[in-house]
């Protein structure tokens, strides 16, 4: 449609010239953003897309579905409407994102079924080829796939077969990651490809030394390192490690990277290794403790880094108090190096020290059968997991009211907690959902919520 | 029979001890502060640079509640940060605080499986800058426990393995030998009745099943107080005078 025609249809239409260079630059910035937040290998894809190598990165966002949801939500928050698709190959993901609107995750074995029905435009072919193919009656990718390859290549050139193979995952297609030239980096090229783990470790140490010199020059410390190993078959093996504090200790950084060398598959050999400090923070010299006062507390950030890179950053945590009487809400996970919330200003949350609390808390509470006198006597016995226990001693009730400020459903809710001891001396934490009199406060059924030591 | 060890025997013992300690820093011990308990341990307390195993008795083999509190009481009396490795995150932190373990001192590691838990356990022991490492493990083979014990010996950090199984029948595994220095089983016992309705201070039956260079023993103790200290039950500590002379003779 011509611009003049559009202006005639819509009054007050604003017309801007297309800015291809500006779009490409913006897309590049988006790729850098994705590299910081999601995975070390990200690239701008054509005029309107973003390619992210999510292998080994999806679990950090709660699996593939969580990864996609997180990506879409963050883009939407920035005012970008986007469709995110996860697929085993770059070609499939590209095609499905643009031409299959109701699919978001393609399984490993599902490529053939998924892309067979898509139109030929999904194949990333040169524009000149598409009309010629449709003149011959090819509509979908499956139509092409069923044809013998030889005559097709003779007539349309090698591009067609290559794109088909890439879409079906028969040939590998590397994603060339965007590189932020402003970040400190170190690189080694190898005339002879290397592959032995010991050799890799030696060169990792050399790269770290170079990088630490660069970091020291700028007064920076690395918060995250990306090690890209380019193999002779153009595949890229990437290792990403993060640190809890800005760091430029050569020994510790080498240790973190060498822990992960086993995840690098060298294939026929690695011809280029690049080490990038993808997140850096200022790190200045610090005065050493004089030794006159108390000894400085040992630094555990090294241990935290090693463990976090081994099992995942969110699986290493401290537990701090939350101002809530409901037991399961009274504990919150915080980052291992977060300032202690008990000593932080503005937070006064602590746990009550004079009320009994069980060593193990059952989430969710498990229902038990009991016999108890209403309204506030402890049960005389209870049956839990098929075992009937007589109660010898009991303490309670400790009444905990629902948090009406949190939800309307809890306006009247009441739990009466009892600490009970059975004949063998084992202690349990039972509660009745309700105050024993008023039906509004709960169904008056009994639950076990924990076990004391 | 004269129970007093001959001076030659004592000399031999110290020489053997010195041989065993070669190349290892002597990290000292952590006394329990309970007379009979410390007397049963070779150096008068729980060795610091060593691995100790604790399991619960009966249902405690599955839920590990008593064992966790017993270990928390030990960790509370050690200085420094505590690394607590779990596979099942059902530990309730307020209870640990009531056993004297401040939440600001505990760093939790939630490992996906037993294998990575043991790796984290060993990593923590090797680091050396922390007070103790606690690991809740089900299977602990001779090899794995040997690695942990050696790591603890080199760094001087106390390793505490809370043995906790998925099913009560798996607890037979506790009979298998490991390289741990001591092995404990802690089971709950009925508390002494109070003059008023209510439950008193929990009471534990603590069995020292295995102890390197020491004998097995068992004790009835009051559970950890808010500083992590165990105590003798009142009627045992202040036992009637009749039994006192016999006891003195046995200990002489």
JSON list of C-alpha atoms in Angstrom, two decimals, chain A residues 255 259 298-304 306-307 310-311 314-320 327-328 330-331 333 336-337 340 350-363 384-385 389 392-395 419-429 451-453, chain B residues 57-60 62-66 68-69 81 83 86 88-95 97-98 102-113 116 119-120 123-124 127 129-130 136 162 164 188-194 197-204 223:
[
{"chain": "A", "resi": 255, "resn": "UNK", "atom": "CA", "xyz": [39.52, -23.22, 39.90]},
{"chain": "A", "resi": 259, "resn": "UNK", "atom": "CA", "xyz": [35.67, -27.45, 37.71]},
{"chain": "A", "resi": 298, "resn": "UNK", "atom": "CA", "xyz": [37.04, -16.19, 57.33]},
{"chain": "A", "resi": 299, "resn": "UNK", "atom": "CA", "xyz": [35.78, -15.40, 53.85]},
{"chain": "A", "resi": 300, "resn": "UNK", "atom": "CA", "xyz": [33.27, -17.97, 52.65]},
{"chain": "A", "resi": 301, "resn": "UNK", "atom": "CA", "xyz": [32.57, -16.36, 49.27]},
{"chain": "A", "resi": 302, "resn": "UNK", "atom": "CA", "xyz": [35.07, -18.74, 47.64]},
{"chain": "A", "resi": 303, "resn": "UNK", "atom": "CA", "xyz": [33.15, -21.74, 48.92]},
{"chain": "A", "resi": 304, "resn": "UNK", "atom": "CA", "xyz": [29.86, -20.15, 47.88]},
{"chain": "A", "resi": 306, "resn": "UNK", "atom": "CA", "xyz": [32.35, -23.21, 43.97]},
{"chain": "A", "resi": 307, "resn": "UNK", "atom": "CA", "xyz": [29.11, -24.67, 45.31]},
{"chain": "A", "resi": 310, "resn": "UNK", "atom": "CA", "xyz": [28.19, -26.78, 40.84]},
{"chain": "A", "resi": 311, "resn": "UNK", "atom": "CA", "xyz": [24.55, -27.03, 41.90]},
{"chain": "A", "resi": 314, "resn": "UNK", "atom": "CA", "xyz": [19.25, -20.65, 43.74]},
{"chain": "A", "resi": 315, "resn": "UNK", "atom": "CA", "xyz": [20.05, -23.87, 45.62]},
{"chain": "A", "resi": 316, "resn": "UNK", "atom": "CA", "xyz": [22.42, -22.16, 47.99]},
{"chain": "A", "resi": 317, "resn": "UNK", "atom": "CA", "xyz": [20.66, -19.96, 50.49]},
{"chain": "A", "resi": 318, "resn": "UNK", "atom": "CA", "xyz": [20.23, -18.74, 54.01]},
{"chain": "A", "resi": 319, "resn": "UNK", "atom": "CA", "xyz": [16.93, -18.79, 55.88]},
{"chain": "A", "resi": 320, "resn": "UNK", "atom": "CA", "xyz": [15.75, -15.61, 57.55]},
{"chain": "A", "resi": 327, "resn": "UNK", "atom": "CA", "xyz": [4.66, -21.25, 60.37]},
{"chain": "A", "resi": 328, "resn": "UNK", "atom": "CA", "xyz": [5.12, -22.05, 56.70]},
{"chain": "A", "resi": 330, "resn": "UNK", "atom": "CA", "xyz": [7.71, -17.39, 58.63]},
{"chain": "A", "resi": 331, "resn": "UNK", "atom": "CA", "xyz": [10.82, -18.50, 56.74]},
{"chain": "A", "resi": 333, "resn": "UNK", "atom": "CA", "xyz": [15.24, -17.82, 51.56]},
{"chain": "A", "resi": 336, "resn": "UNK", "atom": "CA", "xyz": [24.05, -16.51, 50.77]},
{"chain": "A", "resi": 337, "resn": "UNK", "atom": "CA", "xyz": [25.89, -13.21, 50.97]},
{"chain": "A", "resi": 340, "resn": "UNK", "atom": "CA", "xyz": [21.59, -10.58, 57.62]},
{"chain": "A", "resi": 350, "resn": "UNK", "atom": "CA", "xyz": [12.58, -12.67, 64.44]},
{"chain": "A", "resi": 351, "resn": "UNK", "atom": "CA", "xyz": [11.20, -16.05, 65.37]},
{"chain": "A", "resi": 352, "resn": "UNK", "atom": "CA", "xyz": [9.51, -16.47, 68.69]},
{"chain": "A", "resi": 353, "resn": "UNK", "atom": "CA", "xyz": [11.98, -18.28, 70.91]},
{"chain": "A", "resi": 354, "resn": "UNK", "atom": "CA", "xyz": [9.58, -19.34, 73.66]},
{"chain": "A", "resi": 355, "resn": "UNK", "atom": "CA", "xyz": [7.04, -21.23, 71.55]},
{"chain": "A", "resi": 356, "resn": "UNK", "atom": "CA", "xyz": [7.87, -24.81, 70.59]},
{"chain": "A", "resi": 357, "resn": "UNK", "atom": "CA", "xyz": [8.78, -25.22, 66.95]},
{"chain": "A", "resi": 358, "resn": "UNK", "atom": "CA", "xyz": [9.39, -28.62, 65.28]},
{"chain": "A", "resi": 359, "resn": "UNK", "atom": "CA", "xyz": [12.71, -29.59, 63.71]},
{"chain": "A", "resi": 360, "resn": "UNK", "atom": "CA", "xyz": [10.99, -30.88, 60.58]},
{"chain": "A", "resi": 361, "resn": "UNK", "atom": "CA", "xyz": [8.02, -29.10, 59.06]},
{"chain": "A", "resi": 362, "resn": "UNK", "atom": "CA", "xyz": [5.66, -30.99, 56.76]},
{"chain": "A", "resi": 363, "resn": "UNK", "atom": "CA", "xyz": [4.67, -29.08, 53.66]},
{"chain": "A", "resi": 384, "resn": "UNK", "atom": "CA", "xyz": [-0.98, -40.86, 61.12]},
{"chain": "A", "resi": 385, "resn": "UNK", "atom": "CA", "xyz": [0.30, -42.85, 58.15]},
{"chain": "A", "resi": 389, "resn": "UNK", "atom": "CA", "xyz": [-0.44, -43.33, 68.71]},
{"chain": "A", "resi": 392, "resn": "UNK", "atom": "CA", "xyz": [0.67, -39.24, 77.01]},
{"chain": "A", "resi": 393, "resn": "UNK", "atom": "CA", "xyz": [1.38, -35.55, 77.41]},
{"chain": "A", "resi": 394, "resn": "UNK", "atom": "CA", "xyz": [0.33, -32.45, 75.51]},
{"chain": "A", "resi": 395, "resn": "UNK", "atom": "CA", "xyz": [0.84, -28.73, 75.56]},
{"chain": "A", "resi": 419, "resn": "UNK", "atom": "CA", "xyz": [2.66, -30.12, 71.03]},
{"chain": "A", "resi": 420, "resn": "UNK", "atom": "CA", "xyz": [1.97, -33.75, 71.90]},
{"chain": "A", "resi": 421, "resn": "UNK", "atom": "CA", "xyz": [4.16, -36.58, 73.14]},
{"chain": "A", "resi": 422, "resn": "UNK", "atom": "CA", "xyz": [3.26, -40.21, 72.51]},
{"chain": "A", "resi": 423, "resn": "UNK", "atom": "CA", "xyz": [4.08, -43.21, 74.67]},
{"chain": "A", "resi": 424, "resn": "UNK", "atom": "CA", "xyz": [7.49, -43.71, 73.07]},
{"chain": "A", "resi": 425, "resn": "UNK", "atom": "CA", "xyz": [8.46, -40.11, 73.74]},
{"chain": "A", "resi": 426, "resn": "UNK", "atom": "CA", "xyz": [8.18, -38.94, 70.13]},
{"chain": "A", "resi": 427, "resn": "UNK", "atom": "CA", "xyz": [6.79, -35.44, 69.83]},
{"chain": "A", "resi": 428, "resn": "UNK", "atom": "CA", "xyz": [4.52, -34.12, 67.11]},
{"chain": "A", "resi": 429, "resn": "UNK", "atom": "CA", "xyz": [3.02, -30.79, 66.22]},
{"chain": "A", "resi": 451, "resn": "UNK", "atom": "CA", "xyz": [7.93, -33.42, 64.18]},
{"chain": "A", "resi": 452, "resn": "UNK", "atom": "CA", "xyz": [9.99, -32.30, 67.13]},
{"chain": "A", "resi": 453, "resn": "UNK", "atom": "CA", "xyz": [13.39, -33.60, 67.98]},
{"chain": "B", "resi": 57, "resn": "UNK", "atom": "CA", "xyz": [16.30, -44.44, 66.13]},
{"chain": "B", "resi": 58, "resn": "UNK", "atom": "CA", "xyz": [12.93, -45.90, 65.04]},
{"chain": "B", "resi": 59, "resn": "UNK", "atom": "CA", "xyz": [10.96, -43.34, 63.01]},
{"chain": "B", "resi": 60, "resn": "UNK", "atom": "CA", "xyz": [13.86, -40.95, 63.42]},
{"chain": "B", "resi": 62, "resn": "UNK", "atom": "CA", "xyz": [13.30, -41.52, 58.23]},
{"chain": "B", "resi": 63, "resn": "UNK", "atom": "CA", "xyz": [12.51, -38.04, 59.50]},
{"chain": "B", "resi": 64, "resn": "UNK", "atom": "CA", "xyz": [15.85, -37.36, 61.19]},
{"chain": "B", "resi": 65, "resn": "UNK", "atom": "CA", "xyz": [14.30, -34.77, 63.49]},
{"chain": "B", "resi": 66, "resn": "UNK", "atom": "CA", "xyz": [16.14, -35.78, 66.65]},
{"chain": "B", "resi": 68, "resn": "UNK", "atom": "CA", "xyz": [19.15, -32.86, 63.23]},
{"chain": "B", "resi": 69, "resn": "UNK", "atom": "CA", "xyz": [18.68, -31.20, 66.61]},
{"chain": "B", "resi": 81, "resn": "UNK", "atom": "CA", "xyz": [29.71, -20.54, 59.63]},
{"chain": "B", "resi": 83, "resn": "UNK", "atom": "CA", "xyz": [27.26, -25.45, 55.91]},
{"chain": "B", "resi": 86, "resn": "UNK", "atom": "CA", "xyz": [20.26, -31.43, 52.36]},
{"chain": "B", "resi": 88, "resn": "UNK", "atom": "CA", "xyz": [14.96, -32.80, 51.21]},
{"chain": "B", "resi": 89, "resn": "UNK", "atom": "CA", "xyz": [14.39, -29.21, 52.35]},
{"chain": "B", "resi": 90, "resn": "UNK", "atom": "CA", "xyz": [12.05, -29.86, 55.29]},
{"chain": "B", "resi": 91, "resn": "UNK", "atom": "CA", "xyz": [14.26, -28.47, 58.03]},
{"chain": "B", "resi": 92, "resn": "UNK", "atom": "CA", "xyz": [12.49, -25.77, 60.05]},
{"chain": "B", "resi": 93, "resn": "UNK", "atom": "CA", "xyz": [14.97, -23.03, 60.85]},
{"chain": "B", "resi": 94, "resn": "UNK", "atom": "CA", "xyz": [13.22, -21.66, 63.99]},
{"chain": "B", "resi": 95, "resn": "UNK", "atom": "CA", "xyz": [13.83, -25.02, 65.70]},
{"chain": "B", "resi": 97, "resn": "UNK", "atom": "CA", "xyz": [17.56, -21.31, 66.47]},
{"chain": "B", "resi": 98, "resn": "UNK", "atom": "CA", "xyz": [15.95, -22.76, 69.59]},
{"chain": "B", "resi": 102, "resn": "UNK", "atom": "CA", "xyz": [21.66, -18.67, 64.86]},
{"chain": "B", "resi": 103, "resn": "UNK", "atom": "CA", "xyz": [20.08, -18.50, 61.36]},
{"chain": "B", "resi": 104, "resn": "UNK", "atom": "CA", "xyz": [22.73, -15.99, 60.23]},
{"chain": "B", "resi": 105, "resn": "UNK", "atom": "CA", "xyz": [25.38, -18.67, 60.68]},
{"chain": "B", "resi": 106, "resn": "UNK", "atom": "CA", "xyz": [23.82, -21.41, 58.59]},
{"chain": "B", "resi": 107, "resn": "UNK", "atom": "CA", "xyz": [24.30, -21.70, 54.87]},
{"chain": "B", "resi": 108, "resn": "UNK", "atom": "CA", "xyz": [21.99, -24.26, 53.26]},
{"chain": "B", "resi": 109, "resn": "UNK", "atom": "CA", "xyz": [22.87, -26.28, 50.20]},
{"chain": "B", "resi": 110, "resn": "UNK", "atom": "CA", "xyz": [20.01, -28.06, 48.51]},
{"chain": "B", "resi": 111, "resn": "UNK", "atom": "CA", "xyz": [21.64, -30.75, 46.38]},
{"chain": "B", "resi": 112, "resn": "UNK", "atom": "CA", "xyz": [19.68, -32.57, 43.71]},
{"chain": "B", "resi": 113, "resn": "UNK", "atom": "CA", "xyz": [20.89, -36.04, 44.61]},
{"chain": "B", "resi": 116, "resn": "UNK", "atom": "CA", "xyz": [26.22, -34.06, 44.41]},
{"chain": "B", "resi": 119, "resn": "UNK", "atom": "CA", "xyz": [30.56, -33.61, 46.58]},
{"chain": "B", "resi": 120, "resn": "UNK", "atom": "CA", "xyz": [29.30, -30.43, 48.28]},
{"chain": "B", "resi": 123, "resn": "UNK", "atom": "CA", "xyz": [34.00, -29.31, 49.19]},
{"chain": "B", "resi": 124, "resn": "UNK", "atom": "CA", "xyz": [32.84, -27.67, 52.40]},
{"chain": "B", "resi": 127, "resn": "UNK", "atom": "CA", "xyz": [37.50, -25.22, 52.38]},
{"chain": "B", "resi": 129, "resn": "UNK", "atom": "CA", "xyz": [37.23, -21.49, 56.74]},
{"chain": "B", "resi": 130, "resn": "UNK", "atom": "CA", "xyz": [33.99, -22.66, 58.32]},
{"chain": "B", "resi": 136, "resn": "UNK", "atom": "CA", "xyz": [21.94, -35.34, 55.46]},
{"chain": "B", "resi": 162, "resn": "UNK", "atom": "CA", "xyz": [23.03, -37.02, 59.59]},
{"chain": "B", "resi": 164, "resn": "UNK", "atom": "CA", "xyz": [18.49, -40.31, 57.06]},
{"chain": "B", "resi": 188, "resn": "UNK", "atom": "CA", "xyz": [13.52, -39.88, 71.84]},
{"chain": "B", "resi": 189, "resn": "UNK", "atom": "CA", "xyz": [12.44, -41.06, 75.28]},
{"chain": "B", "resi": 190, "resn": "UNK", "atom": "CA", "xyz": [9.40, -40.13, 77.33]},
{"chain": "B", "resi": 191, "resn": "UNK", "atom": "CA", "xyz": [10.11, -36.97, 79.26]},
{"chain": "B", "resi": 192, "resn": "UNK", "atom": "CA", "xyz": [9.80, -36.89, 83.00]},
{"chain": "B", "resi": 193, "resn": "UNK", "atom": "CA", "xyz": [6.32, -35.93, 84.18]},
{"chain": "B", "resi": 194, "resn": "UNK", "atom": "CA", "xyz": [5.75, -32.36, 85.24]},
{"chain": "B", "resi": 197, "resn": "UNK", "atom": "CA", "xyz": [-0.22, -30.82, 82.63]},
{"chain": "B", "resi": 198, "resn": "UNK", "atom": "CA", "xyz": [2.19, -30.19, 79.76]},
{"chain": "B", "resi": 199, "resn": "UNK", "atom": "CA", "xyz": [5.34, -31.56, 78.25]},
{"chain": "B", "resi": 200, "resn": "UNK", "atom": "CA", "xyz": [8.75, -31.12, 79.80]},
{"chain": "B", "resi": 201, "resn": "UNK", "atom": "CA", "xyz": [12.20, -30.81, 78.29]},
{"chain": "B", "resi": 202, "resn": "UNK", "atom": "CA", "xyz": [12.65, -33.54, 75.68]},
{"chain": "B", "resi": 203, "resn": "UNK", "atom": "CA", "xyz": [14.77, -36.48, 76.72]},
{"chain": "B", "resi": 204, "resn": "UNK", "atom": "CA", "xyz": [17.02, -38.48, 74.41]},
{"chain": "B", "resi": 223, "resn": "UNK", "atom": "CA", "xyz": [17.86, -32.47, 74.88]}
]
